[in-house]
mmCIF file of C-alpha atoms in Angstrom:
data_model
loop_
_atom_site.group_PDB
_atom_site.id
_atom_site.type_symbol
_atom_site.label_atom_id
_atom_site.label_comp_id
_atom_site.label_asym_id
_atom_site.label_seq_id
_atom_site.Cartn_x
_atom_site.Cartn_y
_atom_site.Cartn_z
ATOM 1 C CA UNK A 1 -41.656 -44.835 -7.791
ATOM 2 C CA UNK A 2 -39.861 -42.678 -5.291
ATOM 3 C CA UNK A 3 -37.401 -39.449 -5.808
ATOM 4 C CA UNK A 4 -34.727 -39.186 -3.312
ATOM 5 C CA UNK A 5 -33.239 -35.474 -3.057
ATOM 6 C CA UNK A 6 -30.096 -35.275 -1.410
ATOM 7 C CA UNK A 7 -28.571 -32.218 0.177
ATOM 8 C CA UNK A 8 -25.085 -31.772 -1.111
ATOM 9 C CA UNK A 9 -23.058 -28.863 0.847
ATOM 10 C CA UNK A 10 -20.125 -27.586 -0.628
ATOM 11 C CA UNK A 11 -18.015 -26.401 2.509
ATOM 12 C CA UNK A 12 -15.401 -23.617 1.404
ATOM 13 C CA UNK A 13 -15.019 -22.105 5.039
ATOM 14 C CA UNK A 14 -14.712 -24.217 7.669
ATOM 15 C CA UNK A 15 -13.125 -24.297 11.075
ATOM 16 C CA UNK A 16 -12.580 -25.957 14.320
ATOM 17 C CA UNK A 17 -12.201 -24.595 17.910
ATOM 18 C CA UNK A 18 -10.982 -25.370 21.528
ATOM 19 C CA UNK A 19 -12.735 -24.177 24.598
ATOM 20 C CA UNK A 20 -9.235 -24.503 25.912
ATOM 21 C CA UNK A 21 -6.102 -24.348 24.204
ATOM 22 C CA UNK A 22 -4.183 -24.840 27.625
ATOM 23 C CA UNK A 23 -5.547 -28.076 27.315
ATOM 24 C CA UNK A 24 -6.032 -28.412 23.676
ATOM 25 C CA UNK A 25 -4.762 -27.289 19.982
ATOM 26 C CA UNK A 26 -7.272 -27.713 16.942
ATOM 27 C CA UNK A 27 -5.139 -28.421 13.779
ATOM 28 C CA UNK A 28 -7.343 -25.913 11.226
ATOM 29 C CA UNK A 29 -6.707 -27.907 8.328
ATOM 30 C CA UNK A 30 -7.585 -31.361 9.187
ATOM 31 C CA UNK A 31 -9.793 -30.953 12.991
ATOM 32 C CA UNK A 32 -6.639 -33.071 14.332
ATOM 33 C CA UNK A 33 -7.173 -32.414 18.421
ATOM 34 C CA UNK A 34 -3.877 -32.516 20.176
ATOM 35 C CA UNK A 35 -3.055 -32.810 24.484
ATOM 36 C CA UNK A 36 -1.214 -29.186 25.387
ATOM 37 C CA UNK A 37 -1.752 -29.418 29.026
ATOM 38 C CA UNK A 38 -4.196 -31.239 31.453
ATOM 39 C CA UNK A 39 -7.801 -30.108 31.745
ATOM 40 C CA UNK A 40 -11.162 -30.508 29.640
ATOM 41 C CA UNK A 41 -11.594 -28.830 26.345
ATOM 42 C CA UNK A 42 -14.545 -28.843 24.317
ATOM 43 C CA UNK A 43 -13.734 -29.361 20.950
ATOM 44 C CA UNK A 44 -16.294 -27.948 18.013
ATOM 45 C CA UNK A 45 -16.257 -27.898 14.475
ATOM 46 C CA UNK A 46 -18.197 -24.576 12.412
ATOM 47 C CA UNK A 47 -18.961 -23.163 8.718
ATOM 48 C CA UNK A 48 -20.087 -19.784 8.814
ATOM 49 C CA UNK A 49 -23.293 -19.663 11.304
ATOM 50 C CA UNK A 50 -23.592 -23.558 11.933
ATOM 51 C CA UNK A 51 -21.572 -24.723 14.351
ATOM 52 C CA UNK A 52 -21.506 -28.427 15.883
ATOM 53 C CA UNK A 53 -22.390 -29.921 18.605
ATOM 54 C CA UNK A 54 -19.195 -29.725 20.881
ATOM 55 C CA UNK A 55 -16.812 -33.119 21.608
ATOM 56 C CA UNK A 56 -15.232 -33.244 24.906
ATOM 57 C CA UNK A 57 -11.741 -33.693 25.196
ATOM 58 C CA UNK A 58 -10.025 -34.669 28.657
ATOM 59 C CA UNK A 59 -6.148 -34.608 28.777
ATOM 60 C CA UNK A 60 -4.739 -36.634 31.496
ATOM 61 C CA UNK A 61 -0.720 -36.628 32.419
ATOM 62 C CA UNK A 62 0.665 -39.738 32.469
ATOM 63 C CA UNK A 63 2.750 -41.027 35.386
ATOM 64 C CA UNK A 64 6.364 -41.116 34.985
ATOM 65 C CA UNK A 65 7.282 -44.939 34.844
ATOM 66 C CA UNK A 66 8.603 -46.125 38.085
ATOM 67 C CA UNK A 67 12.660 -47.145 38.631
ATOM 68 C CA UNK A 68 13.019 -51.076 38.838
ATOM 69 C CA UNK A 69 13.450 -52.429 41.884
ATOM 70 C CA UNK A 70 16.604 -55.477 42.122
ATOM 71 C CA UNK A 71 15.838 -58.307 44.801
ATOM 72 C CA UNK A 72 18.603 -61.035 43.797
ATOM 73 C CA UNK A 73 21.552 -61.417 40.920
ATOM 74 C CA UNK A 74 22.216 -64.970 39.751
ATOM 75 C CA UNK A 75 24.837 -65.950 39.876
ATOM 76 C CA UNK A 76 26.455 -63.545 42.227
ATOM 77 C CA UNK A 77 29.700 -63.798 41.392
ATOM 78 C CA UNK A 78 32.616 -65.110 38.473
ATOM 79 C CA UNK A 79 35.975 -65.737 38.446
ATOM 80 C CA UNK A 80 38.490 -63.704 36.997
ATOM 81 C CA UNK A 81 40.425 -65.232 33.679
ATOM 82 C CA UNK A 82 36.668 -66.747 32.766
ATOM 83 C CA UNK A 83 37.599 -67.157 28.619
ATOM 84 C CA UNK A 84 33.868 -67.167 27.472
ATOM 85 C CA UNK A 85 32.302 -69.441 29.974
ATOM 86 C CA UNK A 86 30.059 -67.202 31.552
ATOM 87 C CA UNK A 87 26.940 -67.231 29.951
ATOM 88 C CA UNK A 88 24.625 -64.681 31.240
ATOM 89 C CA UNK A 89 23.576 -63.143 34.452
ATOM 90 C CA UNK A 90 20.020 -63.082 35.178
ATOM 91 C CA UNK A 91 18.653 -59.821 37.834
ATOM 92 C CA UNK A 92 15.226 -60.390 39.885
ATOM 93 C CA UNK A 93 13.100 -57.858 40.486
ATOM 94 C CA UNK A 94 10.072 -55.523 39.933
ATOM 95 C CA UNK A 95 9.110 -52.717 37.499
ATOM 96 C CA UNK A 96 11.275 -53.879 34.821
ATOM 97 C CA UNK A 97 9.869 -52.218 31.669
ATOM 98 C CA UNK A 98 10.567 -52.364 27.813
ATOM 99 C CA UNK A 99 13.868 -50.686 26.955
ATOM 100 C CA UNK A 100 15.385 -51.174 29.959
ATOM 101 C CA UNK A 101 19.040 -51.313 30.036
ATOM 102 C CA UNK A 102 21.663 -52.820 33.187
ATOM 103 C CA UNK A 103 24.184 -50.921 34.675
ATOM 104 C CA UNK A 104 27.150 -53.067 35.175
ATOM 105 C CA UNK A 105 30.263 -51.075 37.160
ATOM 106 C CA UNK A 106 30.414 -48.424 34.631
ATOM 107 C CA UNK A 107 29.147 -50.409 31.257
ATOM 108 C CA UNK A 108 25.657 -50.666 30.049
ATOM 109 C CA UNK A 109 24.894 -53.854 28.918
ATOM 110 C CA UNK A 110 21.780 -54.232 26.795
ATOM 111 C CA UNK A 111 19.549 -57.132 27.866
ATOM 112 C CA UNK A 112 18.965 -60.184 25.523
ATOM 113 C CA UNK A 113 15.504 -60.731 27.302
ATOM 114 C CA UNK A 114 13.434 -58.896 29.747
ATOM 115 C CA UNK A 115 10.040 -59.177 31.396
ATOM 116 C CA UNK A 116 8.761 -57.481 34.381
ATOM 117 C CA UNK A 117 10.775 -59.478 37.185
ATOM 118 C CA UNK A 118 13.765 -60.737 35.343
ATOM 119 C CA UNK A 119 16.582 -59.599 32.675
ATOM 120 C CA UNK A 120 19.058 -61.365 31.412
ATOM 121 C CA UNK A 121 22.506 -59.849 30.117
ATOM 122 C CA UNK A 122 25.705 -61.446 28.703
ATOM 123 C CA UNK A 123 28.658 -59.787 30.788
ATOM 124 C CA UNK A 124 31.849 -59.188 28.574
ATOM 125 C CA UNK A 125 34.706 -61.385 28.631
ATOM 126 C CA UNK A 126 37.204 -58.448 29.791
ATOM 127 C CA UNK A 127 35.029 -57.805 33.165
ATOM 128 C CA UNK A 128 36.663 -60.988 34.333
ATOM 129 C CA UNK A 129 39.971 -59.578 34.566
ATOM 130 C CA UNK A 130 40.710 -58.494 38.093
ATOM 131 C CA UNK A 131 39.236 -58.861 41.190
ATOM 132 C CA UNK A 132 37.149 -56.759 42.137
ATOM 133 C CA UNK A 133 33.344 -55.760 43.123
ATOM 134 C CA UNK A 134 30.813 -54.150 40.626
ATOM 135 C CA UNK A 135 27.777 -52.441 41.043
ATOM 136 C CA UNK A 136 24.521 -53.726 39.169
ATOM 137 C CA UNK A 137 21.552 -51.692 38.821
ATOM 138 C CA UNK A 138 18.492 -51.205 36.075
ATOM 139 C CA UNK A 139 17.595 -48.412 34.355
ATOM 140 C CA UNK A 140 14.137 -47.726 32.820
ATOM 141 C CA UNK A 141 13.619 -45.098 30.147
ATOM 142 C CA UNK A 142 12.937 -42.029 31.407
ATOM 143 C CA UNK A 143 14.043 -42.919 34.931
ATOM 144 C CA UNK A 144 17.074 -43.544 37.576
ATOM 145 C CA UNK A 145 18.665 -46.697 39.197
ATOM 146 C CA UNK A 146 18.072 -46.340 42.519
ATOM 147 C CA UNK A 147 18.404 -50.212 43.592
ATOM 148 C CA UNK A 148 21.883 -51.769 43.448
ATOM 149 C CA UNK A 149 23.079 -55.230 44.100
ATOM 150 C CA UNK A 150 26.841 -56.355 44.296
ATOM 151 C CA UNK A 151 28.944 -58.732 41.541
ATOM 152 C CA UNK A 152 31.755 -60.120 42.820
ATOM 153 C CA UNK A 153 35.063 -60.931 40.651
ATOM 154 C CA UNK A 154 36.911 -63.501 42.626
ATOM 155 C CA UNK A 155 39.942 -64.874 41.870
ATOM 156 C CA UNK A 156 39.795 -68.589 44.090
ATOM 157 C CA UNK A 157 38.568 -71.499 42.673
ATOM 158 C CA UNK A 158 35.032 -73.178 42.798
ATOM 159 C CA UNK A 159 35.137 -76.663 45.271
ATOM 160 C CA UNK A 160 32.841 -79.353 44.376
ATOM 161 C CA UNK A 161 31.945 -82.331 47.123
ATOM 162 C CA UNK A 162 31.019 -85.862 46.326
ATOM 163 C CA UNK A 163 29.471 -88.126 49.010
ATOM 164 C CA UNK A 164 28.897 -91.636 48.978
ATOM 165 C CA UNK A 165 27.040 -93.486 51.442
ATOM 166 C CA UNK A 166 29.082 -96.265 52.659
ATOM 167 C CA UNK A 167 27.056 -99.410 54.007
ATOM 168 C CA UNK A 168 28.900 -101.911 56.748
#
């Protein structure tokens, strides 16, 4: 037969510290760790004389997320008195990122799908009223447009050819 003693502590003062709270905050109550700044902090937790072994804590900044970049609008242009049938417009690019919203003259149209080279947008009926040229550009959270393409409102009519080959 064995006996197994067990130790039980009953902690009524206990703490936690930073090395750096630049870099670091220690919430007292619960040893939560949070970023304040950039840097290394050491992170230790203590009851009266016994204190533990430090945990190391690096706080990094993160980048700010880049501005999209537009190569090509399709299509590039619609004719005024459209009643509905436009469908969409679809913008090529790069850096398009979750939350990302178009710029369209001066509405913002919220995409109805995105991924990291295209978004797709339904333009409002009542931009097809007059002729005239808008500006399209993307906007990531947290950033600027800084890439613009051009949508033309046009007010001629679309030509379609048929050709038949004619054989003597």
């Amino acid at each position: 037969m064995s006996v197994r003693t067990w130790l039980h502590l009953n902690f009524e003062h206990f703490g936690f510290s930073s090395s750096n709270y630049a870099v670091a905050t220690v919430d007292a109550s619960n040893g939560l760790a949070t970023g304040t700044g950039t840097g290394t902090a050491y992170i230790s937790a203590y009851s009266g004389s016994v204190t533990s072994n430090s945990a190391i804590l690096t706080v990094t900044s993160v980048p700010p997320p880049s501005s999209p970049t537009l190569t090509r609008l399709s299509p590039t242009f619609g004719r005024t008195g459209m009643n509905g049938d436009f469908k969409s417009l679809t913008i090529a690019g790069t850096g398009f990122g979750a939350g990302a919203t178009v710029n369209f003259g001066s509405d913002v149209l919220i995409p109805s799908a995105i991924t990291p080279t295209s978004i797709t947008v339904t333009i409002p009926v009542a931009e097809f009223a007059t002729v005239r040229t808008l500006s399209v550009s993307v906007t990531n959270p947290g950033t600027a447009a800084i890439s613009q393409l051009a949508f033309y409102i046009i007010n001629q009519g679309f030509v379609s050819l048929s050709f038949a080959v004619i054989r003597p």
